[in-house]
């Protein structure tokens, strides 16, 4: 459902209908993810499709992800340790369709939402 390259171009993050976020190290190939954040695997994982993904341009090891209709949350992940962890989780009120970090204002995240409440939010 979603995909994004990290600022260095080394890591690819993907999200899917299996409720998982996968992080691939392209230097190691795309056959198996380096990390897989999924319900029952890592605390704080999404409980619905992961539709939106965006790497922070200011903090390269941070990733924002957005969940679908049954989840309706935005999660901020840290990938700086030996395994990913959720730094923050915010209720979004509707499925998260897209995420975009501001490159001019570090820490600002824009989200767009669909069913059931079409909106654009600045976090």
Tab-separated table of C-alpha atoms in Angstrom:
chain	number	residue	atom	x	y	z
A	1	UNK	CA	0.000	0.000	0.000
A	2	UNK	CA	2.863	2.396	0.674
A	3	UNK	CA	6.610	2.678	0.115
A	4	UNK	CA	9.359	5.214	0.811
A	5	UNK	CA	13.145	5.416	0.501
A	6	UNK	CA	15.124	6.771	3.455
A	7	UNK	CA	17.111	10.005	2.822
A	8	UNK	CA	20.322	8.046	2.136
A	9	UNK	CA	18.666	5.728	-0.398
A	10	UNK	CA	19.885	2.664	1.464
A	11	UNK	CA	16.659	1.622	3.203
A	12	UNK	CA	13.237	0.993	1.727
A	13	UNK	CA	10.154	0.962	3.966
A	14	UNK	CA	6.965	-0.698	2.762
A	15	UNK	CA	3.498	-1.066	4.213
A	16	UNK	CA	0.774	-3.460	3.240
A	17	UNK	CA	-2.628	-4.968	3.798
A	18	UNK	CA	-1.010	-7.488	6.160
A	19	UNK	CA	-0.760	-4.619	8.736
A	20	UNK	CA	3.030	-4.778	8.627
A	21	UNK	CA	5.796	-2.280	7.983
A	22	UNK	CA	8.893	-3.865	6.424
A	23	UNK	CA	12.334	-2.251	6.317
A	24	UNK	CA	14.708	-3.523	3.646
A	25	UNK	CA	18.438	-2.829	3.414
A	26	UNK	CA	18.897	-2.628	-0.349
A	27	UNK	CA	22.596	-3.485	0.031
A	28	UNK	CA	21.492	-6.877	1.393
A	29	UNK	CA	18.792	-7.388	-1.254
A	30	UNK	CA	15.014	-7.282	-1.192
A	31	UNK	CA	14.313	-10.965	-0.542
A	32	UNK	CA	13.851	-10.634	3.230
A	33	UNK	CA	13.224	-7.549	5.356
A	34	UNK	CA	15.792	-6.355	7.858
A	35	UNK	CA	12.868	-5.554	10.199
A	36	UNK	CA	9.181	-6.419	10.091
A	37	UNK	CA	6.907	-4.451	12.403
A	38	UNK	CA	3.643	-6.371	12.637
A	39	UNK	CA	0.873	-7.058	15.154
A	40	UNK	CA	1.986	-9.701	17.615
A	41	UNK	CA	5.612	-9.061	16.671
A	42	UNK	CA	6.519	-5.585	17.914
A	43	UNK	CA	4.592	-3.622	20.532
A	44	UNK	CA	2.702	-0.674	19.070
A	45	UNK	CA	2.377	-2.082	15.542
A	46	UNK	CA	-0.567	-1.099	13.356
A	47	UNK	CA	-3.757	-3.183	13.506
A	48	UNK	CA	-4.866	-2.391	9.941
A	49	UNK	CA	-3.305	-1.830	6.524
A	50	UNK	CA	-0.311	0.507	6.487
A	51	UNK	CA	-1.055	2.980	3.728
A	52	UNK	CA	1.290	5.897	4.377
A	53	UNK	CA	5.045	5.969	5.029
A	54	UNK	CA	7.520	8.850	5.280
A	55	UNK	CA	11.123	9.026	6.508
A	56	UNK	CA	12.095	12.104	8.509
A	57	UNK	CA	14.510	14.316	6.560
A	58	UNK	CA	15.809	15.814	9.828
A	59	UNK	CA	16.304	12.561	11.760
A	60	UNK	CA	17.158	9.832	9.226
A	61	UNK	CA	16.457	6.926	11.592
A	62	UNK	CA	12.862	8.071	12.217
A	63	UNK	CA	9.938	6.828	10.192
A	64	UNK	CA	6.289	7.899	10.288
A	65	UNK	CA	3.608	5.388	9.294
A	66	UNK	CA	-0.145	5.702	8.941
A	67	UNK	CA	-2.799	3.057	9.421
A	68	UNK	CA	-6.001	2.309	7.552
A	69	UNK	CA	-9.663	2.427	8.512
A	70	UNK	CA	-9.497	-0.037	11.436
A	71	UNK	CA	-6.337	1.597	12.854
A	72	UNK	CA	-6.568	5.375	12.247
A	73	UNK	CA	-3.219	6.159	13.881
A	74	UNK	CA	0.058	7.789	12.945
A	75	UNK	CA	3.104	6.150	14.484
A	76	UNK	CA	6.609	7.543	14.779
A	77	UNK	CA	9.230	4.801	14.804
A	78	UNK	CA	12.875	4.895	15.827
A	79	UNK	CA	15.183	2.555	13.962
A	80	UNK	CA	18.337	3.678	15.765
A	81	UNK	CA	18.659	0.653	18.062
A	82	UNK	CA	18.915	-3.080	17.488
A	83	UNK	CA	15.155	-3.274	16.808
A	84	UNK	CA	12.518	-0.681	15.866
A	85	UNK	CA	10.378	0.878	18.559
A	86	UNK	CA	7.399	3.211	18.584
A	87	UNK	CA	8.338	6.656	19.897
A	88	UNK	CA	4.795	8.043	19.610
A	89	UNK	CA	1.355	7.012	18.430
A	90	UNK	CA	-1.355	9.569	17.682
A	91	UNK	CA	-5.022	8.965	16.886
A	92	UNK	CA	-5.792	10.469	13.478
A	93	UNK	CA	-9.589	10.103	13.454
A	94	UNK	CA	-9.683	8.539	9.973
A	95	UNK	CA	-7.575	6.298	7.788
A	96	UNK	CA	-4.220	7.843	6.945
A	97	UNK	CA	-3.738	8.037	3.171
A	98	UNK	CA	-0.446	9.950	2.889
A	99	UNK	CA	2.321	11.436	5.046
A	100	UNK	CA	4.902	14.080	4.151
A	101	UNK	CA	7.610	15.685	6.295
A	102	UNK	CA	8.473	19.339	5.805
A	103	UNK	CA	12.056	19.859	4.691
A	104	UNK	CA	11.987	23.539	5.675
A	105	UNK	CA	10.415	23.124	9.104
A	106	UNK	CA	11.986	20.071	10.795
A	107	UNK	CA	9.567	18.041	12.853
A	108	UNK	CA	6.462	19.117	10.921
A	109	UNK	CA	4.445	16.288	9.432
A	110	UNK	CA	1.498	16.617	7.062
A	111	UNK	CA	-1.121	13.883	6.875
A	112	UNK	CA	-4.045	13.363	4.526
A	113	UNK	CA	-7.059	11.270	5.448
A	114	UNK	CA	-9.839	9.450	3.695
A	115	UNK	CA	-12.731	7.329	4.871
A	116	UNK	CA	-14.496	8.293	7.054
A	117	UNK	CA	-13.306	11.891	7.504
A	118	UNK	CA	-11.575	13.527	4.518
A	119	UNK	CA	-9.073	16.046	5.844
A	120	UNK	CA	-5.523	17.393	5.801
A	121	UNK	CA	-3.695	17.801	9.130
A	122	UNK	CA	-0.423	19.461	10.135
A	123	UNK	CA	1.255	17.832	13.134
